[in-house]
Amino acid sequence: MLHIKCPHCGLRSQNEFSYGGDATVKRPELGKEISDKDWDNFVYNRKSLRGKHWELWQHLSGCRQWIKVQRDTATHEIFKTLKANEEIS
Amino acid sequence: MQKYSVFSLVKNALSNHENWDLAWKDPTPKKEYDVVIIGGGGHGLATAYYLAKEHNITNVAIIEKGWIGGGNVGRNTTIIRSNYMHDDNALFSEFGMDLWRRMSQDLNYNVMFSPRGIINLAHSDAQMNTYARRGNSMRLNGIDAVLLNREEVREIIPMADFSENVRFPIFGGLMQPSAGTARHDAVAWGYARQADDMGVDIIQNCEVIGFDVSAGKINGVRTSRGDIKAKKIGLCVAGSTNILAEKLNMTLPIETHLLQACVSEPVKPVLDKVVTFGAGHFYISQSDKGEMVMGGDLDGYNSYAQRGNLPTLQHVLTEGIAMMPFLSKLKMLRTWGGIMDMSMDGSPIIDKTHIEGLYLNCGWCYGGFKATPASGWTFAHTIAQDRVHELNAGYSLNRFNTGHLLDEKGLGTKTWIS
């Protein structure tokens, strides 16, 4: 069982959360010319790192906020959590 | 090579089974091979076997970080089927079904192929319509499909819950009678033994550290057991695809996720079909030892851990008990996990890459085991001829760029969402 520290609610069990994927993927800017390659990278291509991985989770059965979580994909250890609008340092 | 037969069994019994040949050797890697296959799982072993058998390329090495058959080929729920709707998936899988039917004879190794049939249960009128459509598509591609109504399903699997007040009543199901199961370890060992006999070097405990690429061409691979030169290299590493892709500066439409499976204590024969729950994600069959073999959803987050968490297991087994209430009486014998190379449309990739001599086989999601022979056969063809076969033409890497996705289940890019 993962225990995720929601920045709004505190430590909660994994059951309350749903997963949203890689948090470092940025949507190409609106209104700008986008190359096919950039669009591919945004929609399909993922690094899927082994080790520390920043990812989005939603506290679905709690405050319903999206949050950022830094988790090790090999050990499942969670290092840090951030609010959705906080930048990954 | 010693042929396995009743005569060799009797002969070796007379010497207390102490004189059997080794099934495969443990060679020291050579400096150079014609083809190096990275990954000694089912697909890698099958690829090497078909390279030797179909294309007469025997100067081949399989490089495996751990031991052969220790990854997903030994961790799946052994289901074999070709009940796909889209032509590319259907024709590829049905080609594989023919290879499965001949496999024990071809490999001189009993893979215990058991074409017992698979039933996908439907729990609404809408789902029955969808299954009718899929069944019709399958039949147009020469695959057997039978649409069953509620009573017909009840006759085949009376132990399922047919009571009136259930959340997901059984409306009927789609059956592929020729689908089934096989002994997964035997598949890996059978391919390994034949490949080894034809001259393939199976090199275990050999980790890939890097690649030697120059001027857009692959020249070799750097491993924990030394550098190995090869003009052609095939990647066949399932859940570890992204780790190797990073060493090649490639980013792929693949995410690695965790899938769990489990078996109950062995019980007397109760279920002679593979059955899947249609209102969630749960599948079950009974092994020859009597264990109920079960699996379902991904854990739902990126993972390389090869072990899962209890919430997903609980969720999956809740579906199982809803479908077959007697399961609640069984004790769990064993649970385990494997790491899946989840592609962004749910279909695999067997293709060349932008690097000359580098070939890619990945993206098998939940469906890798049943694809083992067809994947090996088409990947061997792709490597040997340096062009894709028509059977794997749809499994191209650039389909994500061109928009020719093979989205069998209509899940979109987040195939890990359950």
CSV table of N, CA and C in Angstrom, one decimal, chain B residues 186-298:
chain,number,residue,atom,x,y,z
B,186,ALA,N,7.5,-24.0,-20.1
B,186,ALA,CA,7.9,-25.0,-21.2
B,186,ALA,C,8.1,-24.3,-22.5
B,187,VAL,N,7.3,-23.2,-22.8
B,187,VAL,CA,7.5,-22.5,-24.0
B,187,VAL,C,8.9,-21.9,-24.1
B,188,ALA,N,9.3,-21.2,-23.0
B,188,ALA,CA,10.6,-20.6,-23.0
B,188,ALA,C,11.7,-21.7,-23.1
B,189,TRP,N,11.6,-22.8,-22.3
B,189,TRP,CA,12.6,-23.8,-22.3
B,189,TRP,C,12.6,-24.6,-23.7
B,190,GLY,N,11.5,-24.8,-24.2
B,190,GLY,CA,11.4,-25.5,-25.5
B,190,GLY,C,12.1,-24.7,-26.6
B,191,TYR,N,11.8,-23.4,-26.7
B,191,TYR,CA,12.5,-22.6,-27.7
B,191,TYR,C,14.0,-22.5,-27.4
B,192,ALA,N,14.4,-22.4,-26.1
B,192,ALA,CA,15.8,-22.3,-25.8
B,192,ALA,C,16.5,-23.5,-26.2
B,193,ARG,N,15.9,-24.7,-25.9
B,193,ARG,CA,16.6,-25.9,-26.2
B,193,ARG,C,16.8,-26.1,-27.7
B,194,GLN,N,15.8,-25.8,-28.5
B,194,GLN,CA,16.0,-25.9,-30.0
B,194,GLN,C,16.9,-24.9,-30.5
B,195,ALA,N,16.8,-23.7,-30.0
B,195,ALA,CA,17.7,-22.6,-30.5
B,195,ALA,C,19.2,-22.9,-30.2
B,196,ASP,N,19.4,-23.4,-29.0
B,196,ASP,CA,20.7,-23.8,-28.6
B,196,ASP,C,21.3,-24.9,-29.5
B,197,ASP,N,20.4,-25.8,-29.8
B,197,ASP,CA,20.8,-27.0,-30.6
B,197,ASP,C,21.2,-26.5,-32.0
B,198,MET,N,20.6,-25.5,-32.5
B,198,MET,CA,20.9,-25.0,-33.9
B,198,MET,C,22.1,-24.0,-33.9
B,199,GLY,N,22.7,-23.8,-32.7
B,199,GLY,CA,23.9,-23.0,-32.7
B,199,GLY,C,23.8,-21.6,-32.0
B,200,VAL,N,22.6,-21.3,-31.5
B,200,VAL,CA,22.4,-20.0,-30.9
B,200,VAL,C,23.1,-20.1,-29.5
B,201,ASP,N,23.8,-19.0,-29.1
B,201,ASP,CA,24.4,-18.9,-27.8
B,201,ASP,C,23.5,-18.2,-26.9
B,202,ILE,N,23.1,-18.9,-25.8
B,202,ILE,CA,22.2,-18.3,-24.8
B,202,ILE,C,23.1,-17.8,-23.7
B,203,ILE,N,23.2,-16.5,-23.5
B,203,ILE,CA,24.2,-16.0,-22.6
B,203,ILE,C,23.4,-15.3,-21.4
B,204,GLN,N,23.4,-15.9,-20.3
B,204,GLN,CA,22.6,-15.4,-19.1
B,204,GLN,C,23.5,-14.6,-18.2
B,205,ASN,N,22.9,-13.9,-17.3
B,205,ASN,CA,23.7,-13.1,-16.3
B,205,ASN,C,24.6,-12.1,-17.1
B,206,CYS,N,24.0,-11.5,-18.1
B,206,CYS,CA,24.8,-10.6,-19.0
B,206,CYS,C,24.0,-9.4,-19.2
B,207,GLU,N,24.3,-8.3,-18.5
B,207,GLU,CA,23.5,-7.1,-18.6
B,207,GLU,C,24.1,-6.1,-19.7
B,208,VAL,N,23.2,-5.5,-20.4
B,208,VAL,CA,23.6,-4.5,-21.4
B,208,VAL,C,23.9,-3.2,-20.7
B,209,ILE,N,25.1,-2.7,-21.0
B,209,ILE,CA,25.5,-1.4,-20.4
B,209,ILE,C,25.4,-0.3,-21.3
B,210,GLY,N,25.6,-0.6,-22.6
B,210,GLY,CA,25.5,0.5,-23.6
B,210,GLY,C,25.5,-0.1,-25.0
B,211,PHE,N,25.4,0.9,-26.0
B,211,PHE,CA,25.5,0.4,-27.4
B,211,PHE,C,26.6,1.2,-28.1
B,212,ASP,N,27.0,0.5,-29.1
B,212,ASP,CA,28.0,1.1,-30.0
B,212,ASP,C,27.3,1.5,-31.3
B,213,VAL,N,27.0,2.8,-31.4
B,213,VAL,CA,26.3,3.3,-32.6
B,213,VAL,C,27.2,4.4,-33.2
B,214,SER,N,27.5,4.3,-34.5
B,214,SER,CA,28.2,5.4,-35.2
B,214,SER,C,27.6,5.6,-36.6
B,215,ALA,N,27.5,6.8,-37.0
B,215,ALA,CA,27.0,7.2,-38.3
B,215,ALA,C,25.6,6.6,-38.6
B,216,GLY,N,24.8,6.5,-37.5
B,216,GLY,CA,23.4,6.0,-37.7
B,216,GLY,C,23.4,4.5,-37.9
B,217,LYS,N,24.5,3.8,-37.6
B,217,LYS,CA,24.4,2.4,-37.7
B,217,LYS,C,24.8,1.7,-36.3
B,218,ILE,N,24.2,0.6,-36.1
B,218,ILE,CA,24.6,-0.1,-34.9
B,218,ILE,C,25.8,-1.0,-35.2
B,219,ASN,N,26.8,-1.0,-34.3
B,219,ASN,CA,28.0,-1.9,-34.5
B,219,ASN,C,28.1,-2.9,-33.4
B,220,GLY,N,27.4,-2.7,-32.3
B,220,GLY,CA,27.6,-3.7,-31.2
B,220,GLY,C,27.0,-3.3,-29.9
B,221,VAL,N,27.2,-4.1,-28.9
B,221,VAL,CA,26.6,-3.8,-27.6
B,221,VAL,C,27.7,-4.0,-26.6
B,222,ARG,N,27.7,-3.1,-25.5
B,222,ARG,CA,28.6,-3.3,-24.4
B,222,ARG,C,27.8,-3.9,-23.3
B,223,THR,N,28.4,-5.0,-22.8
B,223,THR,CA,27.7,-5.8,-21.7
B,223,THR,C,28.6,-5.9,-20.5
B,224,SER,N,28.0,-6.4,-19.4
B,224,SER,CA,28.8,-6.7,-18.2
B,224,SER,C,29.7,-7.9,-18.4
B,225,ARG,N,29.6,-8.6,-19.6
B,225,ARG,CA,30.6,-9.7,-19.9
B,225,ARG,C,31.4,-9.3,-21.1
B,226,GLY,N,31.6,-8.0,-21.3
B,226,GLY,CA,32.5,-7.6,-22.4
B,226,GLY,C,31.7,-7.1,-23.6
B,227,ASP,N,32.4,-6.5,-24.6
B,227,ASP,CA,31.8,-5.9,-25.8
B,227,ASP,C,31.5,-7.0,-26.8
B,228,ILE,N,30.4,-6.9,-27.4
B,228,ILE,CA,30.0,-7.9,-28.4
B,228,ILE,C,29.7,-7.1,-29.7
B,229,LYS,N,30.3,-7.5,-30.8
B,229,LYS,CA,30.0,-6.8,-32.1
B,229,LYS,C,28.9,-7.5,-32.8
B,230,ALA,N,28.0,-6.7,-33.4
B,230,ALA,CA,27.0,-7.3,-34.2
B,230,ALA,C,26.4,-6.2,-35.1
B,231,LYS,N,26.1,-6.6,-36.4
B,231,LYS,CA,25.6,-5.6,-37.3
B,231,LYS,C,24.1,-5.5,-37.2
B,232,LYS,N,23.5,-6.5,-36.5
B,232,LYS,CA,22.1,-6.5,-36.3
B,232,LYS,C,21.8,-6.8,-34.8
B,233,ILE,N,21.0,-5.9,-34.2
B,233,ILE,CA,20.6,-6.2,-32.8
B,233,ILE,C,19.1,-6.0,-32.7
B,234,GLY,N,18.5,-7.0,-32.0
B,234,GLY,CA,17.1,-6.9,-31.8
B,234,GLY,C,16.8,-6.7,-30.3
B,235,LEU,N,16.0,-5.7,-30.0
B,235,LEU,CA,15.6,-5.4,-28.6
B,235,LEU,C,14.3,-6.1,-28.3
B,236,CYS,N,14.2,-6.9,-27.3
B,236,CYS,CA,13.1,-7.8,-27.0
B,236,CYS,C,12.9,-7.9,-25.5
B,237,VAL,N,12.8,-6.7,-24.8
B,237,VAL,CA,13.0,-6.7,-23.4
B,237,VAL,C,11.7,-6.2,-22.6
B,238,ALA,N,10.6,-6.2,-23.3
B,238,ALA,CA,9.3,-5.9,-22.7
B,238,ALA,C,9.4,-4.7,-21.7
B,239,GLY,N,9.2,-4.9,-20.4
B,239,GLY,CA,9.1,-3.9,-19.4
B,239,GLY,C,10.4,-3.1,-19.3
B,240,SER,N,11.5,-3.6,-19.8
B,240,SER,CA,12.7,-2.9,-19.6
B,240,SER,C,13.1,-2.1,-20.9
B,241,THR,N,12.2,-2.0,-21.8
B,241,THR,CA,12.4,-1.3,-23.1
B,241,THR,C,12.9,0.1,-22.9
B,242,ASN,N,12.2,0.8,-22.0
B,242,ASN,CA,12.6,2.3,-21.9
B,242,ASN,C,14.0,2.5,-21.3
B,243,ILE,N,14.4,1.5,-20.5
B,243,ILE,CA,15.8,1.6,-19.9
B,243,ILE,C,16.8,1.5,-21.0
B,244,LEU,N,16.6,0.6,-21.9
B,244,LEU,CA,17.6,0.5,-23.0
B,244,LEU,C,17.4,1.6,-24.0
B,245,ALA,N,16.1,2.0,-24.2
B,245,ALA,CA,15.9,3.1,-25.2
B,245,ALA,C,16.6,4.4,-24.7
B,246,GLU,N,16.7,4.6,-23.4
B,246,GLU,CA,17.4,5.8,-22.9
B,246,GLU,C,18.9,5.7,-23.3
B,247,LYS,N,19.5,4.5,-23.3
B,247,LYS,CA,20.9,4.4,-23.6
B,247,LYS,C,21.1,4.7,-25.1
B,248,LEU,N,20.0,4.6,-25.9
B,248,LEU,CA,20.1,4.8,-27.3
B,248,LEU,C,19.5,6.2,-27.7
B,249,ASN,N,19.3,7.1,-26.7
B,249,ASN,CA,18.7,8.4,-26.8
B,249,ASN,C,17.4,8.3,-27.6
B,250,MET,N,16.6,7.3,-27.4
B,250,MET,CA,15.3,7.2,-28.0
B,250,MET,C,14.2,7.3,-26.9
B,251,THR,N,13.2,8.0,-27.3
B,251,THR,CA,12.0,8.1,-26.4
B,251,THR,C,10.9,7.4,-27.1
B,252,LEU,N,10.2,6.5,-26.5
B,252,LEU,CA,9.3,5.6,-27.1
B,252,LEU,C,7.9,5.8,-26.6
B,253,PRO,N,6.8,5.5,-27.4
B,253,PRO,CA,5.5,5.5,-26.9
B,253,PRO,C,5.1,4.4,-26.0
B,254,ILE,N,5.9,4.2,-25.0
B,254,ILE,CA,5.8,3.1,-24.1
B,254,ILE,C,5.9,3.6,-22.6
B,255,GLU,N,5.1,3.1,-21.8
B,255,GLU,CA,5.3,3.3,-20.3
B,255,GLU,C,5.3,1.9,-19.6
B,256,THR,N,6.1,1.8,-18.6
B,256,THR,CA,6.3,0.5,-17.9
B,256,THR,C,5.4,0.5,-16.7
B,257,HIS,N,4.5,-0.5,-16.7
B,257,HIS,CA,3.5,-0.6,-15.6
B,257,HIS,C,3.5,-2.0,-15.0
B,258,LEU,N,2.9,-2.1,-13.8
B,258,LEU,CA,2.9,-3.3,-13.0
B,258,LEU,C,1.6,-4.0,-13.2
B,259,LEU,N,1.7,-5.3,-13.4
B,259,LEU,CA,0.5,-6.2,-13.5
B,259,LEU,C,0.7,-7.4,-12.5
B,260,GLN,N,-0.3,-7.6,-11.7
B,260,GLN,CA,-0.2,-8.7,-10.8
B,260,GLN,C,-1.0,-9.9,-11.3
B,261,ALA,N,-0.7,-11.1,-10.8
B,261,ALA,CA,-1.5,-12.3,-11.0
B,261,ALA,C,-1.4,-13.1,-9.7
B,262,CYS,N,-2.2,-14.1,-9.6
B,262,CYS,CA,-2.2,-14.9,-8.4
B,262,CYS,C,-2.8,-16.2,-8.6
B,263,VAL,N,-2.5,-17.2,-7.8
B,263,VAL,CA,-3.2,-18.5,-7.9
B,263,VAL,C,-3.7,-18.9,-6.5
B,264,SER,N,-4.8,-19.6,-6.5
B,264,SER,CA,-5.4,-20.1,-5.3
B,264,SER,C,-4.7,-21.4,-4.9
B,265,GLU,N,-5.1,-21.9,-3.8
B,265,GLU,CA,-4.7,-23.3,-3.4
B,265,GLU,C,-5.3,-24.2,-4.5
B,266,PRO,N,-4.7,-25.4,-4.7
B,266,PRO,CA,-5.3,-26.3,-5.7
B,266,PRO,C,-6.6,-27.0,-5.3
B,267,VAL,N,-7.5,-27.0,-6.2
B,267,VAL,CA,-8.8,-27.7,-5.9
B,267,VAL,C,-9.1,-28.7,-7.0
B,268,LYS,N,-10.2,-29.5,-6.8
B,268,LYS,CA,-10.5,-30.4,-7.8
B,268,LYS,C,-11.0,-29.7,-9.1
B,269,PRO,N,-11.0,-30.4,-10.2
B,269,PRO,CA,-11.4,-29.7,-11.5
B,269,PRO,C,-12.8,-29.1,-11.3
B,270,VAL,N,-12.9,-27.8,-11.6
B,270,VAL,CA,-14.2,-27.1,-11.5
B,270,VAL,C,-14.4,-26.2,-12.8
B,271,LEU,N,-13.4,-25.8,-13.4
B,271,LEU,CA,-13.5,-24.8,-14.5
B,271,LEU,C,-12.6,-25.3,-15.7
B,272,ASP,N,-13.3,-25.6,-16.8
B,272,ASP,CA,-12.5,-26.1,-18.0
B,272,ASP,C,-12.5,-25.1,-19.1
B,273,LYS,N,-12.7,-23.8,-18.8
B,273,LYS,CA,-12.6,-22.8,-19.8
B,273,LYS,C,-11.8,-21.6,-19.2
B,274,VAL,N,-11.3,-20.8,-20.1
B,274,VAL,CA,-10.8,-19.5,-19.6
B,274,VAL,C,-12.0,-18.5,-19.6
B,275,VAL,N,-12.2,-17.8,-18.5
B,275,VAL,CA,-13.4,-16.9,-18.4
B,275,VAL,C,-12.9,-15.5,-18.0
B,276,THR,N,-13.5,-14.5,-18.7
B,276,THR,CA,-13.2,-13.1,-18.3
B,276,THR,C,-14.5,-12.4,-17.9
B,277,PHE,N,-14.3,-11.6,-16.9
B,277,PHE,CA,-15.5,-10.8,-16.4
B,277,PHE,C,-15.6,-9.6,-17.3
B,278,GLY,N,-16.8,-9.3,-17.8
B,278,GLY,CA,-17.0,-8.2,-18.8
B,278,GLY,C,-17.2,-6.9,-18.2
B,279,ALA,N,-17.5,-6.8,-16.9
B,279,ALA,CA,-17.9,-5.5,-16.3
B,279,ALA,C,-16.7,-4.9,-15.6
B,280,GLY,N,-15.5,-5.5,-15.7
B,280,GLY,CA,-14.3,-5.0,-15.1
B,280,GLY,C,-13.1,-5.6,-15.8
B,281,HIS,N,-12.1,-5.9,-15.1
B,281,HIS,CA,-11.0,-6.6,-15.7
B,281,HIS,C,-10.5,-7.7,-14.8
B,282,PHE,N,-11.0,-8.9,-15.1
B,282,PHE,CA,-10.6,-10.1,-14.3
B,282,PHE,C,-10.7,-11.3,-15.2
B,283,TYR,N,-9.7,-12.2,-15.1
B,283,TYR,CA,-9.7,-13.4,-16.0
B,283,TYR,C,-9.3,-14.5,-15.1
B,284,ILE,N,-9.8,-15.7,-15.4
B,284,ILE,CA,-9.5,-16.9,-14.6
B,284,ILE,C,-9.5,-18.1,-15.4
B,285,SER,N,-8.6,-19.1,-15.0
B,285,SER,CA,-8.6,-20.4,-15.6
B,285,SER,C,-8.1,-21.3,-14.5
B,286,GLN,N,-8.2,-22.6,-14.7
B,286,GLN,CA,-7.8,-23.6,-13.7
B,286,GLN,C,-6.6,-24.3,-14.3
B,287,SER,N,-5.5,-24.3,-13.5
B,287,SER,CA,-4.3,-25.0,-14.0
B,287,SER,C,-4.4,-26.5,-13.9
B,288,ASP,N,-3.5,-27.2,-14.5
B,288,ASP,CA,-3.5,-28.7,-14.4
B,288,ASP,C,-3.3,-29.2,-13.0
B,289,LYS,N,-2.7,-28.3,-12.2
B,289,LYS,CA,-2.5,-28.7,-10.8
B,289,LYS,C,-3.7,-28.4,-9.9
B,290,GLY,N,-4.7,-27.7,-10.5
B,290,GLY,CA,-5.9,-27.5,-9.8
B,290,GLY,C,-6.0,-26.0,-9.2
B,291,GLU,N,-4.9,-25.3,-9.4
B,291,GLU,CA,-4.9,-23.9,-8.9
B,291,GLU,C,-5.8,-23.1,-9.8
B,292,MET,N,-6.6,-22.1,-9.2
B,292,MET,CA,-7.3,-21.2,-10.0
B,292,MET,C,-6.3,-20.0,-10.3
B,293,VAL,N,-6.0,-19.8,-11.6
B,293,VAL,CA,-5.1,-18.8,-12.0
B,293,VAL,C,-5.8,-17.5,-12.3
B,294,MET,N,-5.5,-16.4,-11.7
B,294,MET,CA,-6.3,-15.2,-11.8
B,294,MET,C,-5.4,-14.0,-12.1
B,295,GLY,N,-6.0,-13.0,-12.8
B,295,GLY,CA,-5.3,-11.7,-13.0
B,295,GLY,C,-6.4,-10.7,-13.3
B,296,GLY,N,-5.9,-9.5,-13.5
B,296,GLY,CA,-6.8,-8.4,-13.8
B,296,GLY,C,-6.1,-7.1,-14.1
B,297,ASP,N,-6.5,-6.1,-13.4
B,297,ASP,CA,-6.0,-4.7,-13.7
B,297,ASP,C,-4.5,-4.5,-13.4
B,298,LEU,N,-4.0,-3.5,-14.1
B,298,LEU,CA,-2.7,-3.0,-13.7
B,298,LEU,C,-2.8,-2.3,-12.4
